[in-house]
Amino acid sequence: MLKIKFPLQLLTLSISLCLGFVAFTGFPYLKAQSRQAERAERNIIITGNWKAFTPPKVGLPGQRQDGGGVRGAYNNACPAEGQLTALMPQTNIGLTVSEKPKLYWYVPGKGPIEAEFVLREASGQLVEQQTLELTETPGIVSLSPSKPLEVGKDYHWFFSIICNPDERAGDRFVGGWIRRVEKSEALQSKLLGAKDESDHISIYAQESLWFDTLASLAELLRQNPNDSILIDKWKELLQAVELANLAKKPFAKINHAQLPETKPEINN
């Protein structure tokens, strides 16, 4: 009896050990497969048709890159190397459906830096003027107008790095345009049908809404800086407007913004 019982015990023990080993080694594998599937699904969600992004056909006068040391004295705020660059299409205009779109610039100088943001209507009428303090640069900074933009209007913005407060002629600056367009019923329907914020990126891109596409992707990337998919999509988006050289630049915060009282301008 002992000779029969002993092998059965060994068989039972062997089966238990095998099941335990499969469970121990299989669960991590299944978990990894689950992560890969989730990642693949997410890739489909945020990939969209990136080649569908095209800037408006008609451009406007502007300057999305400064000369980078062509004029003025060199210092930490205005180094000899690197160009102040606006993250926007080559046409110098970007569309948005947001009343307060977020604008992005690459600042090559080392903080602390004093900067200035000016927004005007197409007629030249001043909308707002902000003095900014940058302490985390070099890097990509962002700012939204403090006042809502009107649908159907073009706005001319200027972003300047003040190299020498006593000699503003040496400022480095870039300038471009924002056009706020109406959010169509079709676009609203697509956005409402989106599963999450990552869906919005490809939707905005297909509608050629530059500032909304850029801000949505940038915000996701700031929250998930090590996400390889988001990193690739950020590079693809900047490549679409020939700014791939900025894809690896870090994000930086604007530490202080002061909005002076805007006084009506008198046209002589």
PDB file of C-alpha atoms in Angstrom:
ATOM      1  CA  MET A   1       0.000   0.000   0.000  1.00  0.00           C
ATOM      2  CA  LEU A   2       2.802   2.364   0.799  1.00  0.00           C
ATOM      3  CA  LYS A   3       4.415   1.716  -2.591  1.00  0.00           C
ATOM      4  CA  ILE A   4       1.187   2.760  -4.347  1.00  0.00           C
ATOM      5  CA  LYS A   5       0.389   5.729  -2.137  1.00  0.00           C
ATOM      6  CA  PHE A   6       3.835   7.295  -2.296  1.00  0.00           C
ATOM      7  CA  PRO A   7       3.923   7.750  -6.076  1.00  0.00           C
ATOM      8  CA  LEU A   8       0.391   9.198  -5.969  1.00  0.00           C
ATOM      9  CA  GLN A   9       1.568  11.765  -3.426  1.00  0.00           C
ATOM     10  CA  LEU A  10       4.528  12.589  -5.642  1.00  0.00           C
ATOM     11  CA  LEU A  11       2.229  12.890  -8.649  1.00  0.00           C
ATOM     12  CA  THR A  12      -0.116  15.200  -6.756  1.00  0.00           C
ATOM     13  CA  LEU A  13       2.811  17.281  -5.512  1.00  0.00           C
ATOM     14  CA  SER A  14       4.321  17.468  -9.029  1.00  0.00           C
ATOM     15  CA  ILE A  15       1.038  18.623 -10.535  1.00  0.00           C
ATOM     16  CA  SER A  16       0.672  21.278  -7.830  1.00  0.00           C
ATOM     17  CA  LEU A  17       4.207  22.529  -8.387  1.00  0.00           C
ATOM     18  CA  CYS A  18       3.698  22.689 -12.157  1.00  0.00           C
ATOM     19  CA  LEU A  19       0.455  24.613 -11.801  1.00  0.00           C
ATOM     20  CA  GLY A  20       2.128  26.948  -9.351  1.00  0.00           C
ATOM     21  CA  PHE A  21       5.042  27.500 -11.702  1.00  0.00           C
ATOM     22  CA  VAL A  22       2.712  28.249 -14.625  1.00  0.00           C
ATOM     23  CA  ALA A  23       0.737  30.648 -12.478  1.00  0.00           C
ATOM     24  CA  PHE A  24       3.899  32.344 -11.224  1.00  0.00           C
ATOM     25  CA  THR A  25       5.508  32.693 -14.652  1.00  0.00           C
ATOM     26  CA  GLY A  26       2.338  33.070 -16.712  1.00  0.00           C
ATOM     27  CA  PHE A  27       0.726  35.958 -14.851  1.00  0.00           C
ATOM     28  CA  PRO A  28       3.563  38.421 -15.564  1.00  0.00           C
ATOM     29  CA  TYR A  29       3.492  37.318 -19.194  1.00  0.00           C
ATOM     30  CA  LEU A  30      -0.266  37.784 -19.408  1.00  0.00           C
ATOM     31  CA  LYS A  31       0.063  41.104 -17.640  1.00  0.00           C
ATOM     32  CA  ALA A  32       2.702  42.215 -20.138  1.00  0.00           C
ATOM     33  CA  GLN A  33       0.491  41.067 -23.021  1.00  0.00           C
ATOM     34  CA  SER A  34      -2.366  43.063 -21.524  1.00  0.00           C
ATOM     35  CA  ARG A  35      -0.171  46.178 -21.307  1.00  0.00           C
ATOM     36  CA  GLN A  36       0.894  45.715 -24.923  1.00  0.00           C
ATOM     37  CA  ALA A  37      -2.697  45.336 -26.059  1.00  0.00           C
ATOM     38  CA  GLU A  38      -3.723  48.405 -24.094  1.00  0.00           C
ATOM     39  CA  ARG A  39      -0.807  50.315 -25.571  1.00  0.00           C
ATOM     40  CA  ALA A  40      -1.684  49.182 -29.094  1.00  0.00           C
ATOM     41  CA  GLU A  41      -5.287  50.259 -28.584  1.00  0.00           C
ATOM     42  CA  ARG A  42      -4.105  53.612 -27.279  1.00  0.00           C
ATOM     43  CA  ASN A  43      -1.849  54.006 -30.288  1.00  0.00           C
ATOM     44  CA  ILE A  44      -4.863  53.673 -32.561  1.00  0.00           C
ATOM     45  CA  ILE A  45      -6.723  56.264 -30.534  1.00  0.00           C
ATOM     46  CA  ILE A  46      -4.099  58.985 -30.589  1.00  0.00           C
ATOM     47  CA  THR A  47      -2.487  58.264 -33.944  1.00  0.00           C
ATOM     48  CA  GLY A  48      -5.259  59.519 -36.203  1.00  0.00           C
ATOM     49  CA  ASN A  49      -4.294  60.901 -39.603  1.00  0.00           C
ATOM     50  CA  TRP A  50      -1.399  63.208 -38.759  1.00  0.00           C
ATOM     51  CA  LYS A  51      -0.678  63.848 -42.406  1.00  0.00           C
ATOM     52  CA  ALA A  52      -4.161  65.391 -42.605  1.00  0.00           C
ATOM     53  CA  PHE A  53      -2.892  68.456 -40.772  1.00  0.00           C
ATOM     54  CA  THR A  54      -2.374  71.249 -43.235  1.00  0.00           C
ATOM     55  CA  PRO A  55      -1.971  74.934 -42.381  1.00  0.00           C
ATOM     56  CA  PRO A  56      -4.267  77.539 -43.955  1.00  0.00           C
ATOM     57  CA  LYS A  57      -3.381  78.023 -47.625  1.00  0.00           C
ATOM     58  CA  VAL A  58      -3.198  81.792 -47.320  1.00  0.00           C
ATOM     59  CA  GLY A  59      -0.369  83.038 -45.111  1.00  0.00           C
ATOM     60  CA  LEU A  60       0.115  86.368 -43.400  1.00  0.00           C
ATOM     61  CA  PRO A  61       3.207  88.505 -42.769  1.00  0.00           C
ATOM     62  CA  GLY A  62       5.055  87.348 -39.700  1.00  0.00           C
ATOM     63  CA  GLN A  63       8.270  86.011 -38.254  1.00  0.00           C
ATOM     64  CA  ARG A  64       8.258  82.683 -36.461  1.00  0.00           C
ATOM     65  CA  GLN A  65      12.033  82.646 -35.923  1.00  0.00           C
ATOM     66  CA  ASP A  66      14.298  85.432 -34.732  1.00  0.00           C
ATOM     67  CA  GLY A  67      17.646  86.032 -36.374  1.00  0.00           C
ATOM     68  CA  GLY A  68      19.441  84.543 -33.362  1.00  0.00           C
ATOM     69  CA  GLY A  69      22.292  86.858 -32.499  1.00  0.00           C
ATOM     70  CA  VAL A  70      22.263  88.984 -35.630  1.00  0.00           C
ATOM     71  CA  ARG A  71      21.906  92.155 -33.619  1.00  0.00           C
ATOM     72  CA  GLY A  72      22.380  93.357 -30.053  1.00  0.00           C
ATOM     73  CA  ALA A  73      24.694  92.237 -27.286  1.00  0.00           C
ATOM     74  CA  TYR A  74      25.037  88.584 -26.296  1.00  0.00           C
ATOM     75  CA  ASN A  75      24.125  87.583 -22.754  1.00  0.00           C
ATOM     76  CA  ASN A  76      22.332  84.799 -20.897  1.00  0.00           C
ATOM     77  CA  ALA A  77      18.937  86.037 -22.054  1.00  0.00           C
ATOM     78  CA  CYS A  78      20.076  86.422 -25.659  1.00  0.00           C
ATOM     79  CA  PRO A  79      22.835  83.891 -26.381  1.00  0.00           C
ATOM     80  CA  ALA A  80      24.812  83.820 -29.600  1.00  0.00           C
ATOM     81  CA  GLU A  81      23.481  80.353 -30.423  1.00  0.00           C
ATOM     82  CA  GLY A  82      19.878  79.293 -30.691  1.00  0.00           C
ATOM     83  CA  GLN A  83      16.839  81.001 -32.160  1.00  0.00           C
ATOM     84  CA  LEU A  84      13.740  82.266 -30.421  1.00  0.00           C
ATOM     85  CA  THR A  85      11.062  80.268 -32.271  1.00  0.00           C
ATOM     86  CA  ALA A  86       7.279  80.265 -32.332  1.00  0.00           C
ATOM     87  CA  LEU A  87       5.740  76.805 -32.572  1.00  0.00           C
ATOM     88  CA  MET A  88       3.417  77.521 -35.473  1.00  0.00           C
ATOM     89  CA  PRO A  89       3.040  76.789 -39.216  1.00  0.00           C
ATOM     90  CA  GLN A  90       5.274  78.371 -41.833  1.00  0.00           C
ATOM     91  CA  THR A  91       2.296  80.440 -43.011  1.00  0.00           C
ATOM     92  CA  ASN A  92       2.574  82.483 -39.766  1.00  0.00           C
ATOM     93  CA  ILE A  93      -1.073  81.853 -38.895  1.00  0.00           C
ATOM     94  CA  GLY A  94      -2.800  79.158 -36.888  1.00  0.00           C
ATOM     95  CA  LEU A  95      -6.496  78.393 -36.403  1.00  0.00           C
ATOM     96  CA  THR A  96      -8.289  77.724 -33.130  1.00  0.00           C
ATOM     97  CA  VAL A  97     -11.775  77.202 -31.747  1.00  0.00           C
ATOM     98  CA  SER A  98     -10.660  78.171 -28.250  1.00  0.00           C
ATOM     99  CA  GLU A  99     -11.495  81.574 -26.848  1.00  0.00           C
ATOM    100  CA  LYS A 100      -8.146  81.609 -25.049  1.00  0.00           C
ATOM    101  CA  PRO A 101      -5.775  79.447 -27.118  1.00  0.00           C
ATOM    102  CA  LYS A 102      -2.380  78.514 -25.753  1.00  0.00           C
ATOM    103  CA  LEU A 103       0.647  79.727 -27.724  1.00  0.00           C
ATOM    104  CA  TYR A 104       4.077  78.071 -27.528  1.00  0.00           C
ATOM    105  CA  TRP A 105       7.612  79.376 -28.065  1.00  0.00           C
ATOM    106  CA  TYR A 106      11.088  77.933 -27.746  1.00  0.00           C
ATOM    107  CA  VAL A 107      13.329  80.260 -25.724  1.00  0.00           C
ATOM    108  CA  PRO A 108      17.062  79.455 -26.052  1.00  0.00           C
ATOM    109  CA  GLY A 109      18.291  81.877 -23.374  1.00  0.00           C
ATOM    110  CA  LYS A 110      19.033  80.947 -19.775  1.00  0.00           C
ATOM    111  CA  GLY A 111      16.722  82.442 -17.138  1.00  0.00           C
ATOM    112  CA  PRO A 112      15.980  84.659 -15.441  1.00  0.00           C
ATOM    113  CA  ILE A 113      14.701  86.429 -18.540  1.00  0.00           C
ATOM    114  CA  GLU A 114      12.284  89.299 -18.962  1.00  0.00           C
ATOM    115  CA  ALA A 115       9.880  88.839 -21.862  1.00  0.00           C
ATOM    116  CA  GLU A 116       6.866  90.591 -23.302  1.00  0.00           C
ATOM    117  CA  PHE A 117       3.680  89.395 -24.988  1.00  0.00           C
ATOM    118  CA  VAL A 118       1.571  91.791 -27.049  1.00  0.00           C
ATOM    119  CA  LEU A 119      -1.729  91.027 -28.758  1.00  0.00           C
ATOM    120  CA  ARG A 120      -3.409  93.314 -31.283  1.00  0.00           C
ATOM    121  CA  GLU A 121      -6.439  93.194 -33.516  1.00  0.00           C
ATOM    122  CA  ALA A 122      -5.845  93.141 -37.279  1.00  0.00           C
ATOM    123  CA  SER A 123      -6.532  96.896 -37.292  1.00  0.00           C
ATOM    124  CA  GLY A 124      -3.590  97.430 -34.922  1.00  0.00           C
ATOM    125  CA  GLN A 125      -5.763  98.150 -31.886  1.00  0.00           C
ATOM    126  CA  LEU A 126      -4.047  96.927 -28.709  1.00  0.00           C
ATOM    127  CA  VAL A 127      -5.864  94.063 -26.987  1.00  0.00           C
ATOM    128  CA  GLU A 128      -3.382  93.298 -24.219  1.00  0.00           C
ATOM    129  CA  GLN A 129       0.254  93.503 -23.192  1.00  0.00           C
ATOM    130  CA  GLN A 130       1.904  91.251 -20.625  1.00  0.00           C
ATOM    131  CA  THR A 131       5.337  91.416 -19.019  1.00  0.00           C
ATOM    132  CA  LEU A 132       6.681  87.944 -18.244  1.00  0.00           C
ATOM    133  CA  GLU A 133       9.420  86.454 -16.101  1.00  0.00           C
ATOM    134  CA  LEU A 134      11.104  83.269 -17.322  1.00  0.00           C
ATOM    135  CA  THR A 135      13.368  81.404 -14.907  1.00  0.00           C
ATOM    136  CA  GLU A 136      13.342  77.793 -16.182  1.00  0.00           C
ATOM    137  CA  THR A 137      14.570  78.335 -19.726  1.00  0.00           C
ATOM    138  CA  PRO A 138      16.067  77.270 -22.078  1.00  0.00           C
ATOM    139  CA  GLY A 139      12.944  75.398 -23.061  1.00  0.00           C
ATOM    140  CA  ILE A 140       9.449  75.616 -24.523  1.00  0.00           C
ATOM    141  CA  VAL A 141       7.117  78.045 -22.749  1.00  0.00           C
ATOM    142  CA  SER A 142       3.414  78.638 -23.260  1.00  0.00           C
ATOM    143  CA  LEU A 143       0.932  81.400 -22.576  1.00  0.00           C
ATOM    144  CA  SER A 144      -2.748  82.106 -23.243  1.00  0.00           C
ATOM    145  CA  PRO A 145      -4.247  85.542 -23.862  1.00  0.00           C
ATOM    146  CA  SER A 146      -6.008  86.834 -20.761  1.00  0.00           C
ATOM    147  CA  LYS A 147      -8.935  88.116 -22.818  1.00  0.00           C
ATOM    148  CA  PRO A 148     -11.213  85.920 -24.935  1.00  0.00           C
ATOM    149  CA  LEU A 149     -10.817  86.090 -28.700  1.00  0.00           C
ATOM    150  CA  GLU A 150     -13.809  86.775 -30.915  1.00  0.00           C
ATOM    151  CA  VAL A 151     -14.947  84.266 -33.529  1.00  0.00           C
ATOM    152  CA  GLY A 152     -14.096  85.264 -37.089  1.00  0.00           C
ATOM    153  CA  LYS A 153     -11.335  87.696 -36.141  1.00  0.00           C
ATOM    154  CA  ASP A 154      -7.614  87.661 -36.849  1.00  0.00           C
ATOM    155  CA  TYR A 155      -5.245  88.680 -34.061  1.00  0.00           C
ATOM    156  CA  HIS A 156      -1.603  89.675 -34.425  1.00  0.00           C
ATOM    157  CA  TRP A 157       0.678  88.637 -31.565  1.00  0.00           C
ATOM    158  CA  PHE A 158       4.282  89.509 -30.735  1.00  0.00           C
ATOM    159  CA  PHE A 159       6.581  87.729 -28.285  1.00  0.00           C
ATOM    160  CA  SER A 160       9.832  89.455 -27.328  1.00  0.00           C
ATOM    161  CA  ILE A 161      12.866  88.582 -25.246  1.00  0.00           C
ATOM    162  CA  ILE A 162      14.258  91.740 -23.659  1.00  0.00           C
ATOM    163  CA  CYS A 163      18.033  91.498 -24.004  1.00  0.00           C
ATOM    164  CA  ASN A 164      18.660  94.948 -22.533  1.00  0.00           C
ATOM    165  CA  PRO A 165      15.833  96.891 -20.811  1.00  0.00           C
ATOM    166  CA  ASP A 166      17.680 100.142 -21.531  1.00  0.00           C
ATOM    167  CA  GLU A 167      17.952  99.407 -25.255  1.00  0.00           C
ATOM    168  CA  ARG A 168      14.769  97.765 -26.514  1.00  0.00           C
ATOM    169  CA  ALA A 169      15.899  98.024 -30.126  1.00  0.00           C
ATOM    170  CA  GLY A 170      18.043  94.968 -29.410  1.00  0.00           C
ATOM    171  CA  ASP A 171      15.066  92.787 -28.406  1.00  0.00           C
ATOM    172  CA  ARG A 172      14.711  89.399 -30.025  1.00  0.00           C
ATOM    173  CA  PHE A 173      11.160  88.842 -31.159  1.00  0.00           C
ATOM    174  CA  VAL A 174       8.811  86.671 -33.165  1.00  0.00           C
ATOM    175  CA  GLY A 175       5.338  87.421 -34.407  1.00  0.00           C
ATOM    176  CA  GLY A 176       2.378  85.667 -35.967  1.00  0.00           C
ATOM    177  CA  TRP A 177      -1.370  85.456 -36.237  1.00  0.00           C
ATOM    178  CA  ILE A 178      -4.284  83.660 -34.575  1.00  0.00           C
ATOM    179  CA  ARG A 179      -7.638  83.215 -36.228  1.00  0.00           C
ATOM    180  CA  ARG A 180     -10.500  82.010 -34.070  1.00  0.00           C
ATOM    181  CA  VAL A 181     -13.042  80.043 -36.084  1.00  0.00           C
ATOM    182  CA  GLU A 182     -16.478  78.826 -35.114  1.00  0.00           C
ATOM    183  CA  LYS A 183     -16.793  75.339 -33.681  1.00  0.00           C
ATOM    184  CA  SER A 184     -19.013  73.576 -36.211  1.00  0.00           C
ATOM    185  CA  GLU A 185     -21.743  71.128 -35.228  1.00  0.00           C
ATOM    186  CA  ALA A 186     -19.785  68.339 -36.916  1.00  0.00           C
ATOM    187  CA  LEU A 187     -16.670  69.130 -34.879  1.00  0.00           C
ATOM    188  CA  GLN A 188     -18.675  69.419 -31.678  1.00  0.00           C
ATOM    189  CA  SER A 189     -20.225  66.029 -32.390  1.00  0.00           C
ATOM    190  CA  LYS A 190     -16.813  64.434 -32.924  1.00  0.00           C
ATOM    191  CA  LEU A 191     -15.447  65.910 -29.701  1.00  0.00           C
ATOM    192  CA  LEU A 192     -18.477  64.762 -27.708  1.00  0.00           C
ATOM    193  CA  GLY A 193     -18.074  61.267 -29.138  1.00  0.00           C
ATOM    194  CA  ALA A 194     -14.411  61.071 -28.148  1.00  0.00           C
ATOM    195  CA  LYS A 195     -13.494  58.581 -25.441  1.00  0.00           C
ATOM    196  CA  ASP A 196     -11.009  60.893 -23.758  1.00  0.00           C
ATOM    197  CA  GLU A 197      -8.736  63.872 -24.297  1.00  0.00           C
ATOM    198  CA  SER A 198      -6.302  61.864 -26.414  1.00  0.00           C
ATOM    199  CA  ASP A 199      -9.013  61.440 -29.054  1.00  0.00           C
ATOM    200  CA  HIS A 200      -9.190  65.209 -29.477  1.00  0.00           C
ATOM    201  CA  ILE A 201      -5.665  65.445 -30.867  1.00  0.00           C
ATOM    202  CA  SER A 202      -6.319  63.714 -34.193  1.00  0.00           C
ATOM    203  CA  ILE A 203      -9.755  65.381 -34.451  1.00  0.00           C
ATOM    204  CA  TYR A 204      -8.212  68.836 -34.146  1.00  0.00           C
ATOM    205  CA  ALA A 205      -5.416  67.880 -36.568  1.00  0.00           C
ATOM    206  CA  GLN A 206      -7.870  66.743 -39.232  1.00  0.00           C
ATOM    207  CA  GLU A 207      -9.652  70.090 -38.903  1.00  0.00           C
ATOM    208  CA  SER A 208      -6.320  71.976 -39.292  1.00  0.00           C
ATOM    209  CA  LEU A 209      -6.784  73.581 -35.867  1.00  0.00           C
ATOM    210  CA  TRP A 210      -3.123  74.149 -35.080  1.00  0.00           C
ATOM    211  CA  PHE A 211      -3.274  75.731 -31.638  1.00  0.00           C
ATOM    212  CA  ASP A 212      -5.793  73.180 -30.323  1.00  0.00           C
ATOM    213  CA  THR A 213      -3.829  70.228 -31.726  1.00  0.00           C
ATOM    214  CA  LEU A 214      -0.564  71.536 -30.311  1.00  0.00           C
ATOM    215  CA  ALA A 215      -1.939  72.356 -26.853  1.00  0.00           C
ATOM    216  CA  SER A 216      -3.790  69.030 -26.466  1.00  0.00           C
ATOM    217  CA  LEU A 217      -0.730  66.982 -27.358  1.00  0.00           C
ATOM    218  CA  ALA A 218       1.663  69.154 -25.347  1.00  0.00           C
ATOM    219  CA  GLU A 219      -0.477  68.832 -22.222  1.00  0.00           C
ATOM    220  CA  LEU A 220      -0.603  65.030 -22.519  1.00  0.00           C
ATOM    221  CA  LEU A 221       3.149  64.912 -23.055  1.00  0.00           C
ATOM    222  CA  ARG A 222       3.791  67.102 -20.025  1.00  0.00           C
ATOM    223  CA  GLN A 223       1.715  64.725 -17.911  1.00  0.00           C
ATOM    224  CA  ASN A 224       3.394  61.638 -19.422  1.00  0.00           C
ATOM    225  CA  PRO A 225       6.947  62.714 -20.348  1.00  0.00           C
ATOM    226  CA  ASN A 226       8.217  59.148 -20.809  1.00  0.00           C
ATOM    227  CA  ASP A 227       5.411  57.899 -23.039  1.00  0.00           C
ATOM    228  CA  SER A 228       7.160  56.801 -26.254  1.00  0.00           C
ATOM    229  CA  ILE A 229       3.973  57.063 -28.330  1.00  0.00           C
ATOM    230  CA  LEU A 230       3.347  60.647 -27.281  1.00  0.00           C
ATOM    231  CA  ILE A 231       7.012  61.493 -27.868  1.00  0.00           C
ATOM    232  CA  ASP A 232       6.745  60.127 -31.420  1.00  0.00           C
ATOM    233  CA  LYS A 233       3.514  62.013 -32.088  1.00  0.00           C
ATOM    234  CA  TRP A 234       5.032  65.260 -30.794  1.00  0.00           C
ATOM    235  CA  LYS A 235       7.946  64.817 -33.199  1.00  0.00           C
ATOM    236  CA  GLU A 236       5.577  64.035 -36.091  1.00  0.00           C
ATOM    237  CA  LEU A 237       3.494  67.130 -35.426  1.00  0.00           C
ATOM    238  CA  LEU A 238       6.514  69.424 -35.306  1.00  0.00           C
ATOM    239  CA  GLN A 239       7.896  67.752 -38.429  1.00  0.00           C
ATOM    240  CA  ALA A 240       4.664  68.682 -40.217  1.00  0.00           C
ATOM    241  CA  VAL A 241       5.607  72.368 -39.822  1.00  0.00           C
ATOM    242  CA  GLU A 242       9.368  71.862 -40.232  1.00  0.00           C
ATOM    243  CA  LEU A 243      10.233  72.290 -36.564  1.00  0.00           C
ATOM    244  CA  ALA A 244      11.464  68.763 -35.816  1.00  0.00           C
ATOM    245  CA  ASN A 245      14.659  70.226 -34.318  1.00  0.00           C
ATOM    246  CA  LEU A 246      12.586  71.356 -31.326  1.00  0.00           C
ATOM    247  CA  ALA A 247      11.013  67.955 -30.608  1.00  0.00           C
ATOM    248  CA  LYS A 248      13.428  67.110 -27.788  1.00  0.00           C
ATOM    249  CA  LYS A 249      13.440  70.513 -26.133  1.00  0.00           C
ATOM    250  CA  PRO A 250      12.099  70.476 -22.541  1.00  0.00           C
ATOM    251  CA  PHE A 251       8.999  72.298 -21.397  1.00  0.00           C
ATOM    252  CA  ALA A 252       9.479  75.268 -19.080  1.00  0.00           C
ATOM    253  CA  LYS A 253       7.063  77.337 -17.036  1.00  0.00           C
ATOM    254  CA  ILE A 254       6.396  81.041 -17.106  1.00  0.00           C
ATOM    255  CA  ASN A 255       6.809  81.924 -13.453  1.00  0.00           C
ATOM    256  CA  HIS A 256       5.236  85.329 -13.508  1.00  0.00           C
ATOM    257  CA  ALA A 257       2.952  87.297 -15.780  1.00  0.00           C
ATOM    258  CA  GLN A 258       1.978  90.883 -15.131  1.00  0.00           C
ATOM    259  CA  LEU A 259      -0.855  92.409 -17.113  1.00  0.00           C
ATOM    260  CA  PRO A 260      -0.629  96.197 -17.074  1.00  0.00           C
ATOM    261  CA  GLU A 261      -3.738  98.302 -17.379  1.00  0.00           C
ATOM    262  CA  THR A 262      -4.585  98.672 -21.055  1.00  0.00           C
ATOM    263  CA  LYS A 263      -5.263 102.277 -22.003  1.00  0.00           C
ATOM    264  CA  PRO A 264      -7.166 103.224 -25.152  1.00  0.00           C
ATOM    265  CA  GLU A 265      -4.832 104.222 -27.965  1.00  0.00           C
ATOM    266  CA  ILE A 266      -5.368 107.578 -29.616  1.00  0.00           C
ATOM    267  CA  ASN A 267      -4.929 107.540 -33.377  1.00  0.00           C
ATOM    268  CA  ASN A 268      -3.638 110.875 -34.635  1.00  0.00           C
TER     269      ASN A 268
END
